CSV table of N, CA and C in Angstrom, one decimal:
chain,number,residue,atom,x,y,z
A,1,ILE,N,-155.5,-92.1,136.8
A,1,ILE,CA,-156.0,-92.9,137.9
A,1,ILE,C,-156.4,-91.9,139.0
A,2,HIS,N,-157.6,-92.1,139.5
A,2,HIS,CA,-158.1,-91.3,140.6
A,2,HIS,C,-158.5,-92.2,141.7
A,3,THR,N,-158.3,-91.7,142.9
A,3,THR,CA,-158.7,-92.5,144.1
A,3,THR,C,-160.0,-92.0,144.7
A,4,LEU,N,-161.0,-92.9,144.7
A,4,LEU,CA,-162.3,-92.5,145.2
A,4,LEU,C,-162.4,-92.9,146.7
A,5,ASN,N,-162.6,-91.8,147.5
A,5,ASN,CA,-162.8,-92.1,148.9
A,5,ASN,C,-163.9,-91.1,149.5
A,6,ASP,N,-164.1,-91.1,150.8
A,6,ASP,CA,-165.2,-90.3,151.4
A,6,ASP,C,-165.0,-88.8,151.2
A,7,ARG,N,-163.7,-88.4,150.9
A,7,ARG,CA,-163.5,-86.9,150.8
A,7,ARG,C,-163.7,-86.4,149.4
A,8,VAL,N,-164.0,-87.3,148.4
A,8,VAL,CA,-164.3,-86.9,147.0
A,8,VAL,C,-165.7,-86.4,146.9
A,9,ASP,N,-166.0,-85.2,146.4
A,9,ASP,CA,-167.3,-84.7,146.3
A,9,ASP,C,-167.9,-84.9,144.9
A,10,ALA,N,-169.1,-84.6,144.7
A,10,ALA,CA,-169.8,-84.8,143.4
A,10,ALA,C,-169.2,-84.0,142.3
A,11,ALA,N,-168.7,-82.8,142.6
A,11,ALA,CA,-168.1,-82.0,141.6
A,11,ALA,C,-166.8,-82.6,141.0
A,12,GLN,N,-166.0,-83.2,141.9
A,12,GLN,CA,-164.8,-83.9,141.5
A,12,GLN,C,-165.1,-85.1,140.6
A,13,ILE,N,-166.1,-85.9,141.0
A,13,ILE,CA,-166.5,-87.0,140.2
A,13,ILE,C,-166.9,-86.6,138.8
A,14,LYS,N,-167.7,-85.5,138.8
A,14,LYS,CA,-168.2,-85.0,137.5
A,14,LYS,C,-167.0,-84.6,136.6
A,15,ALA,N,-166.0,-84.0,137.2
A,15,ALA,CA,-164.8,-83.5,136.5
A,15,ALA,C,-164.1,-84.8,135.9
A,16,TRP,N,-164.0,-85.8,136.7
A,16,TRP,CA,-163.3,-87.1,136.2
A,16,TRP,C,-164.0,-87.6,135.0
A,17,LEU,N,-165.4,-87.5,135.0
A,17,LEU,CA,-166.1,-88.1,133.9
A,17,LEU,C,-166.1,-87.2,132.6
A,18,GLU,N,-165.8,-86.0,132.7
A,18,GLU,CA,-165.9,-85.0,131.6
A,18,GLU,C,-165.1,-85.5,130.3
A,19,PRO,N,-164.0,-86.1,130.4
A,19,PRO,CA,-163.3,-86.6,129.1
A,19,PRO,C,-164.2,-87.5,128.3
A,20,ILE,N,-165.2,-88.1,128.9
A,20,ILE,CA,-166.1,-89.0,128.1
A,20,ILE,C,-166.8,-88.2,127.0
A,21,ARG,N,-167.1,-86.9,127.3
A,21,ARG,CA,-167.8,-86.1,126.3
A,21,ARG,C,-166.9,-86.0,125.0
A,22,ASN,N,-165.6,-86.1,125.1
A,22,ASN,CA,-164.7,-86.0,124.0
A,22,ASN,C,-164.3,-87.4,123.4
A,23,GLY,N,-165.1,-88.4,123.8
A,23,GLY,CA,-164.8,-89.8,123.3
A,23,GLY,C,-163.9,-90.7,124.1
A,24,ALA,N,-163.5,-90.2,125.2
A,24,ALA,CA,-162.6,-91.1,126.0
A,24,ALA,C,-163.4,-92.1,126.7
A,25,GLU,N,-162.8,-93.2,127.0
A,25,GLU,CA,-163.4,-94.3,127.8
A,25,GLU,C,-162.8,-94.3,129.2
A,26,ILE,N,-163.6,-94.6,130.2
A,26,ILE,CA,-163.2,-94.6,131.6
A,26,ILE,C,-163.6,-95.9,132.2
A,27,GLY,N,-162.7,-96.5,133.0
A,27,GLY,CA,-163.0,-97.7,133.7
A,27,GLY,C,-163.0,-97.4,135.2
A,28,LEU,N,-163.8,-98.2,135.9
A,28,LEU,CA,-163.9,-98.1,137.3
A,28,LEU,C,-163.5,-99.5,137.9
A,29,VAL,N,-162.5,-99.5,138.7
A,29,VAL,CA,-162.1,-100.8,139.4
A,29,VAL,C,-162.1,-100.6,140.9
A,30,SER,N,-162.2,-101.7,141.5
A,30,SER,CA,-162.1,-101.8,143.0
A,30,SER,C,-161.0,-102.7,143.5
A,31,GLU,N,-160.4,-102.3,144.5
A,31,GLU,CA,-159.2,-103.2,145.0
A,31,GLU,C,-159.7,-104.4,145.7
A,32,ALA,N,-161.0,-104.5,146.0
A,32,ALA,CA,-161.4,-105.7,146.8
A,32,ALA,C,-162.9,-106.0,146.4
A,33,GLY,N,-163.1,-106.4,145.2
A,33,GLY,CA,-164.4,-106.9,144.9
A,33,GLY,C,-165.0,-106.3,143.6
A,34,CYS,N,-166.2,-105.9,143.7
A,34,CYS,CA,-167.0,-105.5,142.5
A,34,CYS,C,-167.3,-104.0,142.6
A,35,PRO,N,-166.8,-103.2,141.7
A,35,PRO,CA,-167.1,-101.7,141.8
A,35,PRO,C,-168.6,-101.4,141.9
A,36,ALA,N,-168.9,-100.6,142.8
A,36,ALA,CA,-170.3,-100.1,143.0
A,36,ALA,C,-171.1,-101.1,143.8
A,37,VAL,N,-170.6,-102.2,144.2
A,37,VAL,CA,-171.3,-103.2,145.1
A,37,VAL,C,-170.5,-103.3,146.3
A,38,ALA,N,-171.0,-102.7,147.4
A,38,ALA,CA,-170.3,-102.7,148.7
A,38,ALA,C,-169.0,-101.8,148.5
A,39,ASP,N,-169.1,-100.8,147.7
A,39,ASP,CA,-168.0,-100.0,147.2
A,39,ASP,C,-168.5,-98.6,146.9
A,40,PRO,N,-167.7,-97.6,147.1
A,40,PRO,CA,-168.2,-96.2,146.8
A,40,PRO,C,-168.3,-95.9,145.3
A,41,GLY,N,-168.0,-96.9,144.5
A,41,GLY,CA,-168.1,-96.7,143.1
A,41,GLY,C,-169.5,-96.4,142.6
A,42,ALA,N,-170.5,-96.7,143.4
A,42,ALA,CA,-171.9,-96.4,143.0
A,42,ALA,C,-172.0,-94.9,142.8
A,43,LYS,N,-171.3,-94.1,143.5
A,43,LYS,CA,-171.3,-92.6,143.3
A,43,LYS,C,-170.9,-92.3,141.8
A,44,VAL,N,-169.9,-93.0,141.3
A,44,VAL,CA,-169.4,-92.7,140.0
A,44,VAL,C,-170.4,-93.2,138.9
A,45,ALA,N,-171.0,-94.4,139.1
A,45,ALA,CA,-172.0,-94.9,138.2
A,45,ALA,C,-173.2,-93.9,138.2
A,46,ASP,N,-173.6,-93.5,139.3
A,46,ASP,CA,-174.8,-92.6,139.4
A,46,ASP,C,-174.5,-91.3,138.7
A,47,ALA,N,-173.3,-90.7,138.9
A,47,ALA,CA,-172.9,-89.5,138.2
A,47,ALA,C,-172.9,-89.6,136.7
A,48,ALA,N,-172.4,-90.8,136.3
A,48,ALA,CA,-172.3,-91.1,134.8
A,48,ALA,C,-173.8,-91.1,134.3
A,49,HIS,N,-174.7,-91.8,135.0
A,49,HIS,CA,-176.1,-91.8,134.5
A,49,HIS,C,-176.7,-90.4,134.5
A,50,ARG,N,-176.4,-89.7,135.5
A,50,ARG,CA,-177.0,-88.3,135.6
A,50,ARG,C,-176.4,-87.4,134.4
A,51,SER,N,-175.2,-87.7,134.0
A,51,SER,CA,-174.6,-87.0,132.9
A,51,SER,C,-175.0,-87.5,131.5
A,52,GLY,N,-175.8,-88.6,131.5
A,52,GLY,CA,-176.2,-89.2,130.2
A,52,GLY,C,-175.2,-90.1,129.6
A,53,PHE,N,-174.2,-90.6,130.3
A,53,PHE,CA,-173.2,-91.5,129.8
A,53,PHE,C,-173.7,-92.9,129.9
A,54,ALA,N,-173.3,-93.8,129.0
A,54,ALA,CA,-173.6,-95.2,129.1
A,54,ALA,C,-172.7,-95.8,130.2
A,55,VAL,N,-173.3,-96.7,131.0
A,55,VAL,CA,-172.5,-97.4,132.0
A,55,VAL,C,-172.6,-98.9,131.7
A,56,LYS,N,-171.5,-99.5,131.4
A,56,LYS,CA,-171.4,-100.9,131.0
A,56,LYS,C,-170.7,-101.7,132.0
A,57,PRO,N,-171.3,-102.7,132.7
A,57,PRO,CA,-170.6,-103.5,133.7
A,57,PRO,C,-169.8,-104.6,132.9
A,58,TRP,N,-168.7,-104.9,133.5
A,58,TRP,CA,-167.9,-106.0,133.0
A,58,TRP,C,-167.9,-107.1,134.1
A,59,VAL,N,-168.0,-108.3,133.7
A,59,VAL,CA,-168.0,-109.4,134.7
A,59,VAL,C,-166.6,-109.5,135.3
A,60,GLY,N,-166.6,-109.7,136.6
A,60,GLY,CA,-165.4,-109.9,137.4
A,60,GLY,C,-165.7,-110.4,138.7
A,61,PRO,N,-164.7,-110.7,139.5
A,61,PRO,CA,-165.0,-111.3,140.8
A,61,PRO,C,-165.7,-110.4,141.8
A,62,SER,N,-166.6,-110.9,142.5
A,62,SER,CA,-167.3,-110.2,143.6
A,62,SER,C,-167.3,-111.1,144.8
A,63,SER,N,-166.6,-110.7,145.8
A,63,SER,CA,-166.5,-111.5,147.0
A,63,SER,C,-167.9,-111.8,147.6
A,64,ILE,N,-168.9,-110.9,147.4
A,64,ILE,CA,-170.2,-111.1,147.9
A,64,ILE,C,-170.9,-112.3,147.2
A,65,LEU,N,-170.9,-112.3,145.9
A,65,LEU,CA,-171.5,-113.4,145.2
A,65,LEU,C,-170.7,-114.7,145.3
A,66,LEU,N,-169.4,-114.6,145.2
A,66,LEU,CA,-168.5,-115.8,145.3
A,66,LEU,C,-168.7,-116.5,146.7
A,67,SER,N,-168.8,-115.7,147.7
A,67,SER,CA,-169.0,-116.2,149.1
A,67,SER,C,-170.3,-116.9,149.1
A,68,LEU,N,-171.4,-116.3,148.6
A,68,LEU,CA,-172.7,-116.9,148.6
A,68,LEU,C,-172.7,-118.2,147.8
A,69,MET,N,-172.0,-118.2,146.7
A,69,MET,CA,-171.9,-119.4,145.9
A,69,MET,C,-171.3,-120.6,146.6
A,70,ALA,N,-170.2,-120.3,147.4
A,70,ALA,CA,-169.5,-121.3,148.1
A,70,ALA,C,-170.1,-121.7,149.4
A,71,SER,N,-171.0,-120.9,150.0
A,71,SER,CA,-171.5,-121.1,151.3
A,71,SER,C,-172.4,-122.3,151.5
A,72,GLY,N,-173.1,-122.7,150.5
A,72,GLY,CA,-174.1,-123.7,150.7
A,72,GLY,C,-175.4,-123.2,151.3
A,73,LEU,N,-175.5,-121.9,151.5
A,73,LEU,CA,-176.7,-121.3,152.1
A,73,LEU,C,-177.6,-120.9,150.9
A,74,ASP,N,-178.8,-120.5,151.2
A,74,ASP,CA,-179.8,-120.2,150.2
A,74,ASP,C,-179.4,-119.1,149.3
A,75,GLY,N,-179.2,-119.3,148.0
A,75,GLY,CA,-178.8,-118.3,147.0
A,75,GLY,C,-180.0,-117.7,146.3
A,76,GLN,N,-181.2,-118.2,146.5
A,76,GLN,CA,-182.4,-117.7,145.9
A,76,GLN,C,-182.9,-116.5,146.6
A,77,ARG,N,-182.8,-116.4,147.9
A,77,ARG,CA,-183.3,-115.3,148.7
A,77,ARG,C,-182.1,-114.9,149.6
A,78,PHE,N,-181.6,-113.7,149.4
A,78,PHE,CA,-180.5,-113.2,150.2
A,78,PHE,C,-180.5,-111.7,150.3
A,79,ALA,N,-179.9,-111.2,151.3
A,79,ALA,CA,-179.8,-109.7,151.5
A,79,ALA,C,-178.4,-109.4,151.9
A,80,PHE,N,-177.8,-108.4,151.2
A,80,PHE,CA,-176.5,-107.9,151.6
A,80,PHE,C,-176.7,-106.6,152.4
A,81,HIS,N,-176.1,-106.6,153.6
A,81,HIS,CA,-176.3,-105.5,154.5
A,81,HIS,C,-175.1,-104.5,154.6
A,82,GLY,N,-174.0,-104.9,154.0
A,82,GLY,CA,-172.8,-104.1,154.2
A,82,GLY,C,-172.3,-104.2,155.6
A,83,TYR,N,-172.1,-103.1,156.3
A,83,TYR,CA,-171.6,-103.2,157.6
A,83,TYR,C,-172.6,-103.1,158.7
A,84,ALA,N,-172.4,-103.9,159.7
A,84,ALA,CA,-173.3,-103.9,160.9
A,84,ALA,C,-172.8,-102.7,161.8
A,85,PRO,N,-173.7,-102.3,162.8
A,85,PRO,CA,-173.2,-101.2,163.6
A,85,PRO,C,-171.9,-101.5,164.4
A,86,VAL,N,-171.1,-100.5,164.6
A,86,VAL,CA,-169.9,-100.7,165.3
A,86,VAL,C,-170.1,-100.9,166.8
A,87,ASP,N,-171.0,-100.2,167.4
A,87,ASP,CA,-171.3,-100.3,168.9
A,87,ASP,C,-171.7,-101.8,169.1
A,88,PRO,N,-171.0,-102.5,170.1
A,88,PRO,CA,-171.3,-103.9,170.3
A,88,PRO,C,-172.8,-104.2,170.6
A,89,ALA,N,-173.4,-103.4,171.4
A,89,ALA,CA,-174.8,-103.6,171.8
A,89,ALA,C,-175.7,-103.4,170.6
A,90,GLU,N,-175.5,-102.3,169.8
A,90,GLU,CA,-176.3,-102.1,168.6
A,90,GLU,C,-176.0,-103.2,167.6
A,91,ARG,N,-174.8,-103.6,167.5
A,91,ARG,CA,-174.4,-104.7,166.5
A,91,ARG,C,-175.2,-106.0,166.9
A,92,ALA,N,-175.2,-106.4,168.1
A,92,ALA,CA,-175.9,-107.6,168.6
A,92,ALA,C,-177.4,-107.4,168.3
A,93,LYS,N,-178.0,-106.3,168.6
A,93,LYS,CA,-179.4,-106.0,168.3
A,93,LYS,C,-179.7,-106.2,166.8
A,94,GLN,N,-178.9,-105.6,166.0
A,94,GLN,CA,-179.1,-105.7,164.5
A,94,GLN,C,-179.0,-107.1,164.0
A,95,LEU,N,-178.0,-107.9,164.6
A,95,LEU,CA,-177.8,-109.2,164.1
A,95,LEU,C,-179.0,-110.1,164.5
A,96,ARG,N,-179.5,-109.9,165.7
A,96,ARG,CA,-180.7,-110.6,166.1
A,96,ARG,C,-181.9,-110.3,165.2
A,97,ALA,N,-182.1,-109.0,164.8
A,97,ALA,CA,-183.1,-108.7,163.9
A,97,ALA,C,-183.0,-109.3,162.5
A,98,TRP,N,-181.7,-109.3,162.0
A,98,TRP,CA,-181.5,-110.0,160.7
A,98,TRP,C,-181.7,-111.5,160.9
A,99,GLU,N,-181.3,-112.1,162.0
A,99,GLU,CA,-181.6,-113.5,162.2
A,99,GLU,C,-183.1,-113.8,162.2
A,100,GLN,N,-183.8,-113.0,162.9
A,100,GLN,CA,-185.3,-113.3,162.9
A,100,GLN,C,-185.9,-113.2,161.5
A,101,TYR,N,-185.4,-112.2,160.7
A,101,TYR,CA,-185.9,-112.0,159.4
A,101,TYR,C,-185.5,-113.2,158.5
A,102,SER,N,-184.2,-113.7,158.7
A,102,SER,CA,-183.7,-114.8,158.0
A,102,SER,C,-184.6,-116.1,158.3
A,103,ALA,N,-184.9,-116.3,159.5
A,103,ALA,CA,-185.7,-117.5,159.9
A,103,ALA,C,-187.1,-117.4,159.3
A,104,LYS,N,-187.7,-116.2,159.3
A,104,LYS,CA,-189.1,-116.0,158.8
A,104,LYS,C,-189.2,-116.1,157.3
A,105,HIS,N,-188.2,-115.7,156.6
A,105,HIS,CA,-188.2,-115.6,155.1
A,105,HIS,C,-187.3,-116.6,154.5
A,106,ASN,N,-186.6,-117.4,155.2
A,106,ASN,CA,-185.6,-118.3,154.7
A,106,ASN,C,-184.6,-117.5,153.7
A,107,GLN,N,-184.1,-116.5,154.3
A,107,GLN,CA,-183.2,-115.6,153.5
A,107,GLN,C,-181.8,-115.5,154.1
A,108,THR,N,-180.8,-115.8,153.3
A,108,THR,CA,-179.4,-115.7,153.7
A,108,THR,C,-179.1,-114.2,153.9
A,109,GLN,N,-178.4,-113.9,155.0
A,109,GLN,CA,-177.9,-112.6,155.4
A,109,GLN,C,-176.4,-112.5,155.1
A,110,LEU,N,-176.0,-111.5,154.4
A,110,LEU,CA,-174.6,-111.3,154.1
A,110,LEU,C,-174.1,-110.0,154.7
A,111,LEU,N,-172.9,-109.9,155.3
A,111,LEU,CA,-172.3,-108.7,155.7
A,111,LEU,C,-170.8,-108.7,155.7
A,112,ILE,N,-170.2,-107.6,155.8
A,112,ILE,CA,-168.8,-107.5,155.8
A,112,ILE,C,-168.4,-106.7,157.0
A,113,GLU,N,-167.1,-106.6,157.3
A,113,GLU,CA,-166.6,-105.9,158.4
A,113,GLU,C,-165.3,-105.3,158.0
A,114,THR,N,-164.9,-104.2,158.6
A,114,THR,CA,-163.5,-103.7,158.4
A,114,THR,C,-162.6,-104.8,158.9
A,115,PRO,N,-161.6,-105.1,158.1
A,115,PRO,CA,-160.7,-106.3,158.5
A,115,PRO,C,-160.1,-106.2,159.9
A,116,TYR,N,-159.9,-105.1,160.5
A,116,TYR,CA,-159.3,-105.1,161.8
A,116,TYR,C,-160.4,-105.3,162.9
A,117,ARG,N,-161.7,-105.4,162.5
A,117,ARG,CA,-162.8,-105.7,163.5
A,117,ARG,C,-163.4,-107.0,163.2
A,118,ASN,N,-162.8,-107.8,162.4
A,118,ASN,CA,-163.3,-109.2,162.0
A,118,ASN,C,-163.5,-110.1,163.3
A,119,ALA,N,-162.5,-110.1,164.1
A,119,ALA,CA,-162.5,-110.9,165.3
A,119,ALA,C,-163.7,-110.6,166.2
A,120,ALA,N,-163.9,-109.3,166.4
A,120,ALA,CA,-165.0,-108.8,167.2
A,120,ALA,C,-166.3,-109.2,166.6
A,121,MET,N,-166.4,-109.0,165.2
A,121,MET,CA,-167.7,-109.4,164.6
A,121,MET,C,-167.9,-110.9,164.7
A,122,PHE,N,-166.9,-111.7,164.5
A,122,PHE,CA,-167.1,-113.2,164.7
A,122,PHE,C,-167.5,-113.5,166.1
A,123,ALA,N,-166.9,-112.9,167.1
A,123,ALA,CA,-167.3,-113.2,168.5
A,123,ALA,C,-168.7,-112.8,168.7
A,124,THR,N,-169.1,-111.6,168.2
A,124,THR,CA,-170.5,-111.2,168.4
A,124,THR,C,-171.5,-112.1,167.7
A,125,LEU,N,-171.1,-112.6,166.5
A,125,LEU,CA,-172.0,-113.6,165.8
A,125,LEU,C,-172.2,-114.8,166.6
A,126,LEU,N,-171.1,-115.3,167.2
A,126,LEU,CA,-171.2,-116.5,168.0
A,126,LEU,C,-172.0,-116.3,169.3
A,127,ALA,N,-171.9,-115.1,169.9
A,127,ALA,CA,-172.6,-114.8,171.1
A,127,ALA,C,-174.0,-114.5,170.9
A,128,THR,N,-174.4,-114.0,169.7
A,128,THR,CA,-175.7,-113.5,169.5
A,128,THR,C,-176.6,-114.5,168.7
A,129,LEU,N,-176.1,-115.2,167.7
A,129,LEU,CA,-177.0,-116.0,166.9
A,129,LEU,C,-177.3,-117.3,167.6
A,130,LYS,N,-178.4,-117.9,167.2
A,130,LYS,CA,-178.9,-119.2,167.8
A,130,LYS,C,-177.9,-120.3,167.3
A,131,GLY,N,-177.8,-121.4,168.1
A,131,GLY,CA,-176.9,-122.5,167.9
A,131,GLY,C,-177.2,-123.2,166.6
A,132,ASP,N,-178.4,-123.3,166.1
A,132,ASP,CA,-178.7,-124.0,164.9
A,132,ASP,C,-178.6,-123.1,163.6
A,133,THR,N,-178.4,-121.8,163.8
A,133,THR,CA,-178.2,-120.9,162.6
A,133,THR,C,-176.9,-121.3,161.9
A,134,ARG,N,-176.9,-121.4,160.6
A,134,ARG,CA,-175.7,-121.8,159.8
A,134,ARG,C,-175.0,-120.5,159.5
A,135,LEU,N,-173.7,-120.5,159.8
A,135,LEU,CA,-172.8,-119.4,159.7
A,135,LEU,C,-171.6,-119.7,158.7
A,136,CYS,N,-171.5,-118.9,157.7
A,136,CYS,CA,-170.3,-119.1,156.8
A,136,CYS,C,-169.4,-118.0,157.0
A,137,VAL,N,-168.1,-118.3,157.0
A,137,VAL,CA,-167.0,-117.3,157.1
A,137,VAL,C,-166.2,-117.5,155.8
A,138,ALA,N,-166.1,-116.5,155.0
A,138,ALA,CA,-165.4,-116.5,153.7
A,138,ALA,C,-164.3,-115.5,153.8
A,139,ARG,N,-163.1,-116.0,154.0
A,139,ARG,CA,-161.9,-115.1,154.2
A,139,ARG,C,-161.1,-115.0,152.9
A,140,SER,N,-160.7,-113.9,152.5
A,140,SER,CA,-159.7,-113.6,151.4
A,140,SER,C,-160.1,-114.3,150.2
A,141,VAL,N,-161.4,-114.2,149.8
A,141,VAL,CA,-161.9,-114.9,148.6
A,141,VAL,C,-161.1,-114.5,147.3
A,142,THR,N,-160.7,-115.4,146.5
A,142,THR,CA,-159.9,-115.4,145.3
A,142,THR,C,-158.4,-115.1,145.5
A,143,THR,N,-158.0,-115.2,146.7
A,143,THR,CA,-156.5,-115.0,146.9
A,143,THR,C,-155.9,-116.3,147.4
A,144,ASP,N,-154.6,-116.4,147.5
A,144,ASP,CA,-153.9,-117.6,148.0
A,144,ASP,C,-154.3,-117.9,149.4
A,145,ASP,N,-154.8,-117.0,150.2
A,145,ASP,CA,-155.2,-117.2,151.6
A,145,ASP,C,-156.7,-117.5,151.7
A,146,GLU,N,-157.4,-117.8,150.6
A,146,GLU,CA,-158.8,-118.0,150.6
A,146,GLU,C,-159.1,-119.2,151.5
A,147,TRP,N,-160.2,-119.0,152.3
A,147,TRP,CA,-160.7,-120.0,153.2
A,147,TRP,C,-162.1,-119.8,153.5
A,148,ILE,N,-163.0,-120.8,153.2
A,148,ILE,CA,-164.4,-120.6,153.3
A,148,ILE,C,-164.9,-121.9,154.1
A,149,SER,N,-165.7,-121.6,155.1
A,149,SER,CA,-166.3,-122.7,155.9
A,149,SER,C,-167.6,-122.3,156.4
A,150,THR,N,-168.6,-123.3,156.3
A,150,THR,CA,-169.9,-123.1,156.8
A,150,THR,C,-170.3,-124.1,157.9
A,151,ARG,N,-170.7,-123.7,159.0
A,151,ARG,CA,-171.0,-124.6,160.1
A,151,ARG,C,-172.2,-124.0,160.9
A,152,SER,N,-172.8,-124.8,161.8
A,152,SER,CA,-173.7,-124.2,162.7
A,152,SER,C,-173.0,-123.3,163.7
A,153,VAL,N,-173.7,-122.4,164.3
A,153,VAL,CA,-173.1,-121.6,165.4
A,153,VAL,C,-172.6,-122.4,166.5
A,154,ALA,N,-173.4,-123.4,166.9
A,154,ALA,CA,-173.0,-124.4,167.9
A,154,ALA,C,-171.7,-125.1,167.6
A,155,ASP,N,-171.5,-125.5,166.3
A,155,ASP,CA,-170.2,-126.1,165.9
A,155,ASP,C,-169.1,-125.1,166.0
A,156,TRP,N,-169.3,-123.9,165.5
A,156,TRP,CA,-168.2,-122.9,165.5
A,156,TRP,C,-167.7,-122.7,167.0
A,157,LYS,N,-168.6,-122.7,167.9
A,157,LYS,CA,-168.3,-122.5,169.3
A,157,LYS,C,-167.4,-123.6,169.9
A,158,GLN,N,-167.4,-124.8,169.3
A,158,GLN,CA,-166.6,-125.9,169.8
A,158,GLN,C,-165.2,-125.9,169.3
A,159,GLN,N,-164.7,-124.9,168.5
A,159,GLN,CA,-163.4,-125.0,168.0
A,159,GLN,C,-162.7,-123.6,168.1
A,160,PRO,N,-161.4,-123.5,167.9
A,160,PRO,CA,-160.8,-122.2,167.9
A,160,PRO,C,-161.3,-121.3,166.8
A,161,ALA,N,-161.3,-120.0,167.1
A,161,ALA,CA,-161.8,-119.1,166.0
A,161,ALA,C,-160.8,-119.0,164.9
A,162,PRO,N,-161.3,-118.9,163.7
A,162,PRO,CA,-160.4,-118.8,162.5
A,162,PRO,C,-159.5,-117.5,162.6
A,163,GLN,N,-158.4,-117.5,161.9
A,163,GLN,CA,-157.6,-116.3,161.8
A,163,GLN,C,-158.2,-115.4,160.8
A,164,LEU,N,-158.7,-114.2,161.3
A,164,LEU,CA,-159.4,-113.3,160.4
A,164,LEU,C,-158.8,-111.9,160.5
A,165,ASP,N,-157.9,-111.6,161.4
A,165,ASP,CA,-157.3,-110.3,161.6
A,165,ASP,C,-156.7,-109.7,160.3
A,166,LYS,N,-157.2,-108.6,160.0
A,166,LYS,CA,-156.7,-107.8,158.8
A,166,LYS,C,-156.8,-108.5,157.5
A,167,LEU,N,-157.8,-109.4,157.4
A,167,LEU,CA,-158.0,-110.1,156.1
A,167,LEU,C,-159.5,-109.8,155.7
A,168,PRO,N,-159.7,-109.5,154.4
A,168,PRO,CA,-161.1,-109.2,154.0
A,168,PRO,C,-161.9,-110.5,154.2
A,169,THR,N,-163.1,-110.3,154.8
A,169,THR,CA,-163.9,-111.4,155.2
A,169,THR,C,-165.4,-111.1,155.0
A,170,MET,N,-166.1,-112.1,154.5
A,170,MET,CA,-167.5,-112.0,154.4
A,170,MET,C,-168.1,-112.9,155.4
A,171,PHE,N,-169.2,-112.5,156.0
A,171,PHE,CA,-169.9,-113.3,157.0
A,171,PHE,C,-171.4,-113.5,156.4
A,172,LEU,N,-171.8,-114.7,156.4
A,172,LEU,CA,-173.1,-115.1,155.9
A,172,LEU,C,-173.8,-116.0,156.9
A,173,PHE,N,-175.1,-115.8,157.1
A,173,PHE,CA,-175.8,-116.7,157.9
A,173,PHE,C,-177.2,-116.9,157.4
A,174,LEU,N,-177.7,-118.1,157.8
A,174,LEU,CA,-179.1,-118.5,157.5
A,174,LEU,C,-179.7,-119.2,158.7
A,175,ALA,N,-180.8,-118.6,159.2
A,175,ALA,CA,-181.4,-119.1,160.4
A,175,ALA,C,-182.4,-120.2,160.1
A,176,ARG,N,-182.6,-121.1,161.0
A,176,ARG,CA,-183.6,-122.2,160.8
A,176,ARG,C,-185.0,-121.7,161.4
């Protein structure tokens, strides 16, 4: 078992894959979702392809797709952005751009945030997006704490914010 993080370089990944040459099988798992989708596992899959090894996906839970499935938002046209900028002004600017694109192309926008910044992201979404934009919050998907709700931004503003601190959360929105 190896831990993939930002400090692991290409040479280390290549060394991890080397036993495949002798017939070994290697699996890639993620602690929160789907390996290589919103996950650094893409580096491992890329290295395997570059080494000529077969890469075979196995079906498993992906908070991205499960959130989209449960949201009630458009699942035919969507974009996953990963993380929005950390700086509040840049984050708001980026959210406005994604909202404009969403309205023009009827495309659901999906993003995640580091769990300790979820409350700030939620507040920025409410402060930035238009009142009739539909916003889905999908918290702790596939766990006992799972909670998924989609409402207009105007409706979200009329109630207390959901508990999101330190819980993996997906944010999805579709502008009108």
